[in-house]
Amino acid sequence: MEDCNMHSAASILASVKEQEARFERLTRALEQERRHVALQLERAQQPSMGSGGVGSGQPLPMAWQQLVLQEQSPGSQASLATMPEAPEVLEETVTVEEDPGTPTSHVSIVTSEDGTTRRTETKVTKTVKTVTTRTVRQVPVGPDGLPLLDGGPPLGPFADGPLDRHFLLRGGG
């Protein structure tokens, strides 16, 4: 019996040591990823790159700057920066047109049994046009962080039972 308890304790100890080693590897990988992202942010802030966008030397958007500052300040690792409020309505239209340049042509010559020859030339012109339009409307958020959809219930017309905002805040349980 005592031998069984020793074996069980040794097994538990080995399992704990394995979990500690796994945790250590994950911690190192997470730290390496954090350094990699910090390096990318430093490169994005350097003025020697090109023009516009990430890596261009342009200042980072305010939300990113706040997030980086909060991450670097001691004792605030659990807090996140607040994103600036989006405009009420954002409309974005993207149009892509592709002109193939010169049309492709296919020439065929057919000679019939009586000796007449018929020449046919077919030209194929292809133009591709893609238009994507996206409209984004900001949804007002209540003081509890849940969306207020046009003054109605948070889940729209489907919330007709005893479901309330407190239930949603607790994560449904």
mmCIF file of C-alpha atoms in Angstrom:
data_model
loop_
_atom_site.group_PDB
_atom_site.id
_atom_site.type_symbol
_atom_site.label_atom_id
_atom_site.label_comp_id
_atom_site.label_asym_id
_atom_site.label_seq_id
_atom_site.Cartn_x
_atom_site.Cartn_y
_atom_site.Cartn_z
ATOM 1 C CA MET A 1 0.000 0.000 0.000
ATOM 2 C CA GLU A 2 2.793 2.375 0.962
ATOM 3 C CA ASP A 3 4.593 1.474 -2.281
ATOM 4 C CA CYS A 4 1.467 2.446 -4.262
ATOM 5 C CA ASN A 5 1.299 5.825 -2.492
ATOM 6 C CA MET A 6 4.983 6.454 -3.248
ATOM 7 C CA HIS A 7 4.394 5.600 -6.908
ATOM 8 C CA SER A 8 1.346 7.882 -7.039
ATOM 9 C CA ALA A 9 3.230 10.747 -5.379
ATOM 10 C CA ALA A 10 6.145 10.313 -7.785
ATOM 11 C CA SER A 11 3.737 10.322 -10.709
ATOM 12 C CA ILE A 12 2.073 13.513 -9.487
ATOM 13 C CA LEU A 13 5.463 15.156 -8.919
ATOM 14 C CA ALA A 14 6.587 14.231 -12.443
ATOM 15 C CA SER A 15 3.351 15.636 -13.867
ATOM 16 C CA VAL A 16 3.796 18.904 -11.958
ATOM 17 C CA LYS A 17 7.403 19.229 -13.147
ATOM 18 C CA GLU A 18 6.288 18.616 -16.736
ATOM 19 C CA GLN A 19 3.602 21.296 -16.415
ATOM 20 C CA GLU A 20 6.130 23.729 -14.937
ATOM 21 C CA ALA A 21 8.500 23.108 -17.851
ATOM 22 C CA ARG A 22 5.650 23.623 -20.336
ATOM 23 C CA PHE A 23 4.651 26.849 -18.560
ATOM 24 C CA GLU A 24 8.256 28.067 -18.714
ATOM 25 C CA ARG A 25 8.438 27.375 -22.479
ATOM 26 C CA LEU A 26 5.149 29.202 -23.063
ATOM 27 C CA THR A 27 6.331 32.143 -20.964
ATOM 28 C CA ARG A 28 9.549 32.396 -23.000
ATOM 29 C CA ALA A 29 7.612 32.194 -26.276
ATOM 30 C CA LEU A 30 5.212 34.893 -25.105
ATOM 31 C CA GLU A 31 8.076 37.168 -24.073
ATOM 32 C CA GLN A 32 9.782 36.608 -27.429
ATOM 33 C CA GLU A 33 6.554 37.518 -29.258
ATOM 34 C CA ARG A 34 6.179 40.654 -27.116
ATOM 35 C CA ARG A 35 9.739 41.722 -28.009
ATOM 36 C CA HIS A 36 9.067 41.034 -31.691
ATOM 37 C CA VAL A 37 5.942 43.226 -31.671
ATOM 38 C CA ALA A 38 7.757 45.981 -29.750
ATOM 39 C CA LEU A 39 10.539 45.903 -32.360
ATOM 40 C CA GLN A 40 7.986 46.182 -35.163
ATOM 41 C CA LEU A 41 6.404 49.183 -33.441
ATOM 42 C CA GLU A 42 9.823 50.835 -33.083
ATOM 43 C CA ARG A 43 10.503 50.286 -36.775
ATOM 44 C CA ALA A 44 7.091 51.721 -37.643
ATOM 45 C CA GLN A 45 7.938 54.904 -35.757
ATOM 46 C CA GLN A 46 11.319 55.441 -37.458
ATOM 47 C CA PRO A 47 11.236 58.275 -40.051
ATOM 48 C CA SER A 48 13.565 56.505 -42.507
ATOM 49 C CA MET A 49 10.972 54.289 -44.219
ATOM 50 C CA GLY A 50 8.606 55.364 -47.063
ATOM 51 C CA SER A 51 5.449 57.429 -46.991
ATOM 52 C CA GLY A 52 2.127 56.573 -45.334
ATOM 53 C CA GLY A 53 1.004 53.485 -43.450
ATOM 54 C CA VAL A 54 2.712 51.133 -41.051
ATOM 55 C CA GLY A 55 6.480 51.261 -41.218
ATOM 56 C CA SER A 56 6.423 54.664 -42.878
ATOM 57 C CA GLY A 57 7.728 56.810 -40.076
ATOM 58 C CA GLN A 58 4.352 58.451 -39.693
ATOM 59 C CA PRO A 59 3.237 58.775 -36.076
ATOM 60 C CA LEU A 60 1.174 55.871 -34.838
ATOM 61 C CA PRO A 61 -2.544 56.458 -34.316
ATOM 62 C CA MET A 62 -3.385 57.745 -30.851
ATOM 63 C CA ALA A 63 -4.910 54.455 -29.667
ATOM 64 C CA TRP A 64 -1.729 52.547 -30.554
ATOM 65 C CA GLN A 65 0.422 55.150 -28.793
ATOM 66 C CA GLN A 66 -1.708 54.861 -25.656
ATOM 67 C CA LEU A 67 -1.552 51.075 -25.769
ATOM 68 C CA VAL A 68 2.239 51.104 -26.150
ATOM 69 C CA LEU A 69 2.659 53.637 -23.335
ATOM 70 C CA GLN A 70 0.419 51.645 -21.015
ATOM 71 C CA GLU A 71 2.268 48.432 -21.805
ATOM 72 C CA GLN A 72 5.608 50.076 -21.052
ATOM 73 C CA SER A 73 4.507 51.749 -17.817
ATOM 74 C CA PRO A 74 5.002 49.629 -14.693
ATOM 75 C CA GLY A 75 1.989 48.256 -12.858
ATOM 76 C CA SER A 76 -0.544 48.740 -15.644
ATOM 77 C CA GLN A 77 -0.276 45.472 -17.486
ATOM 78 C CA ALA A 78 -3.960 44.628 -17.070
ATOM 79 C CA SER A 79 -5.342 47.896 -18.460
ATOM 80 C CA LEU A 80 -6.072 48.640 -22.093
ATOM 81 C CA ALA A 81 -6.194 51.996 -23.850
ATOM 82 C CA THR A 82 -9.552 53.242 -24.925
ATOM 83 C CA MET A 83 -10.004 53.523 -28.645
ATOM 84 C CA PRO A 84 -11.126 56.936 -29.892
ATOM 85 C CA GLU A 85 -14.766 56.979 -30.874
ATOM 86 C CA ALA A 86 -15.493 56.200 -34.497
ATOM 87 C CA PRO A 87 -17.442 58.635 -36.649
ATOM 88 C CA GLU A 88 -21.211 58.140 -36.697
ATOM 89 C CA VAL A 89 -21.236 56.745 -40.236
ATOM 90 C CA LEU A 90 -18.280 55.635 -42.298
ATOM 91 C CA GLU A 91 -18.748 54.971 -45.991
ATOM 92 C CA GLU A 92 -15.994 53.369 -47.987
ATOM 93 C CA THR A 93 -16.054 52.524 -51.678
ATOM 94 C CA VAL A 94 -13.327 50.546 -53.409
ATOM 95 C CA THR A 95 -13.320 50.257 -57.190
ATOM 96 C CA VAL A 96 -10.877 47.996 -59.000
ATOM 97 C CA GLU A 97 -10.741 48.076 -62.777
ATOM 98 C CA GLU A 98 -8.511 45.810 -64.779
ATOM 99 C CA ASP A 99 -7.785 46.592 -68.409
ATOM 100 C CA PRO A 100 -6.141 43.646 -70.134
ATOM 101 C CA GLY A 101 -4.384 45.910 -72.628
ATOM 102 C CA THR A 102 -4.434 44.477 -76.134
ATOM 103 C CA PRO A 103 -7.310 42.157 -76.947
ATOM 104 C CA THR A 104 -6.454 38.559 -77.717
ATOM 105 C CA SER A 105 -7.414 37.336 -81.157
ATOM 106 C CA HIS A 106 -7.925 33.905 -82.611
ATOM 107 C CA VAL A 107 -7.729 33.409 -86.398
ATOM 108 C CA SER A 108 -9.153 30.315 -88.025
ATOM 109 C CA ILE A 109 -9.062 29.446 -91.728
ATOM 110 C CA VAL A 110 -11.477 26.848 -93.058
ATOM 111 C CA THR A 111 -11.202 25.393 -96.590
ATOM 112 C CA SER A 112 -14.270 23.602 -97.849
ATOM 113 C CA GLU A 113 -14.392 20.680 -100.350
ATOM 114 C CA ASP A 114 -15.193 22.936 -103.281
ATOM 115 C CA GLY A 115 -11.968 24.931 -102.710
ATOM 116 C CA THR A 116 -13.379 28.059 -101.126
ATOM 117 C CA THR A 117 -11.534 29.423 -98.150
ATOM 118 C CA ARG A 118 -13.177 31.187 -95.278
ATOM 119 C CA ARG A 119 -11.125 33.155 -92.779
ATOM 120 C CA THR A 120 -12.572 33.955 -89.345
ATOM 121 C CA GLU A 121 -10.952 36.229 -86.763
ATOM 122 C CA THR A 122 -12.298 36.394 -83.249
ATOM 123 C CA LYS A 123 -11.137 39.100 -80.850
ATOM 124 C CA VAL A 124 -11.701 38.707 -77.125
ATOM 125 C CA THR A 125 -11.652 41.774 -74.922
ATOM 126 C CA LYS A 126 -12.088 41.293 -71.213
ATOM 127 C CA THR A 127 -12.559 44.038 -68.634
ATOM 128 C CA VAL A 128 -12.987 43.234 -64.974
ATOM 129 C CA LYS A 129 -14.592 45.793 -62.671
ATOM 130 C CA THR A 130 -15.160 45.182 -58.980
ATOM 131 C CA VAL A 131 -16.970 47.685 -56.774
ATOM 132 C CA THR A 132 -17.173 47.127 -53.028
ATOM 133 C CA THR A 133 -19.124 49.511 -50.829
ATOM 134 C CA ARG A 134 -19.171 49.234 -47.070
ATOM 135 C CA THR A 135 -21.174 51.366 -44.660
ATOM 136 C CA VAL A 136 -20.417 51.200 -40.957
ATOM 137 C CA ARG A 137 -22.724 52.757 -38.377
ATOM 138 C CA GLN A 138 -21.580 53.236 -34.811
ATOM 139 C CA VAL A 139 -23.841 51.517 -32.309
ATOM 140 C CA PRO A 140 -24.326 53.489 -29.095
ATOM 141 C CA VAL A 141 -23.020 51.718 -26.014
ATOM 142 C CA GLY A 142 -24.649 51.882 -22.590
ATOM 143 C CA PRO A 143 -22.747 52.613 -19.367
ATOM 144 C CA ASP A 144 -22.343 48.872 -18.840
ATOM 145 C CA GLY A 145 -20.522 48.438 -22.171
ATOM 146 C CA LEU A 146 -23.345 46.602 -23.956
ATOM 147 C CA PRO A 147 -24.797 47.955 -27.216
ATOM 148 C CA LEU A 148 -28.003 49.958 -27.178
ATOM 149 C CA LEU A 149 -29.756 49.091 -30.413
ATOM 150 C CA ASP A 150 -32.108 51.971 -31.265
ATOM 151 C CA GLY A 151 -33.405 52.130 -27.720
ATOM 152 C CA GLY A 152 -34.641 48.542 -27.862
ATOM 153 C CA PRO A 153 -33.477 45.556 -25.888
ATOM 154 C CA PRO A 154 -29.791 44.595 -26.284
ATOM 155 C CA LEU A 155 -30.631 41.490 -28.309
ATOM 156 C CA GLY A 156 -33.260 43.156 -30.490
ATOM 157 C CA PRO A 157 -36.745 41.665 -30.838
ATOM 158 C CA PHE A 158 -35.533 38.237 -29.674
ATOM 159 C CA ALA A 159 -35.107 39.326 -26.053
ATOM 160 C CA ASP A 160 -38.695 39.061 -24.885
ATOM 161 C CA GLY A 161 -38.070 36.882 -21.843
ATOM 162 C CA PRO A 162 -36.510 37.522 -18.450
ATOM 163 C CA LEU A 163 -33.079 38.037 -20.054
ATOM 164 C CA ASP A 164 -31.623 41.334 -18.901
ATOM 165 C CA ARG A 165 -28.411 43.369 -19.182
ATOM 166 C CA HIS A 166 -27.058 41.918 -15.924
ATOM 167 C CA PHE A 167 -27.393 38.416 -17.361
ATOM 168 C CA LEU A 168 -25.451 39.493 -20.448
ATOM 169 C CA LEU A 169 -22.753 41.203 -18.373
ATOM 170 C CA ARG A 170 -22.174 38.048 -16.329
ATOM 171 C CA GLY A 171 -21.582 36.170 -19.570
ATOM 172 C CA GLY A 172 -24.879 34.317 -19.629
ATOM 173 C CA GLY A 173 -24.518 32.631 -16.294
#
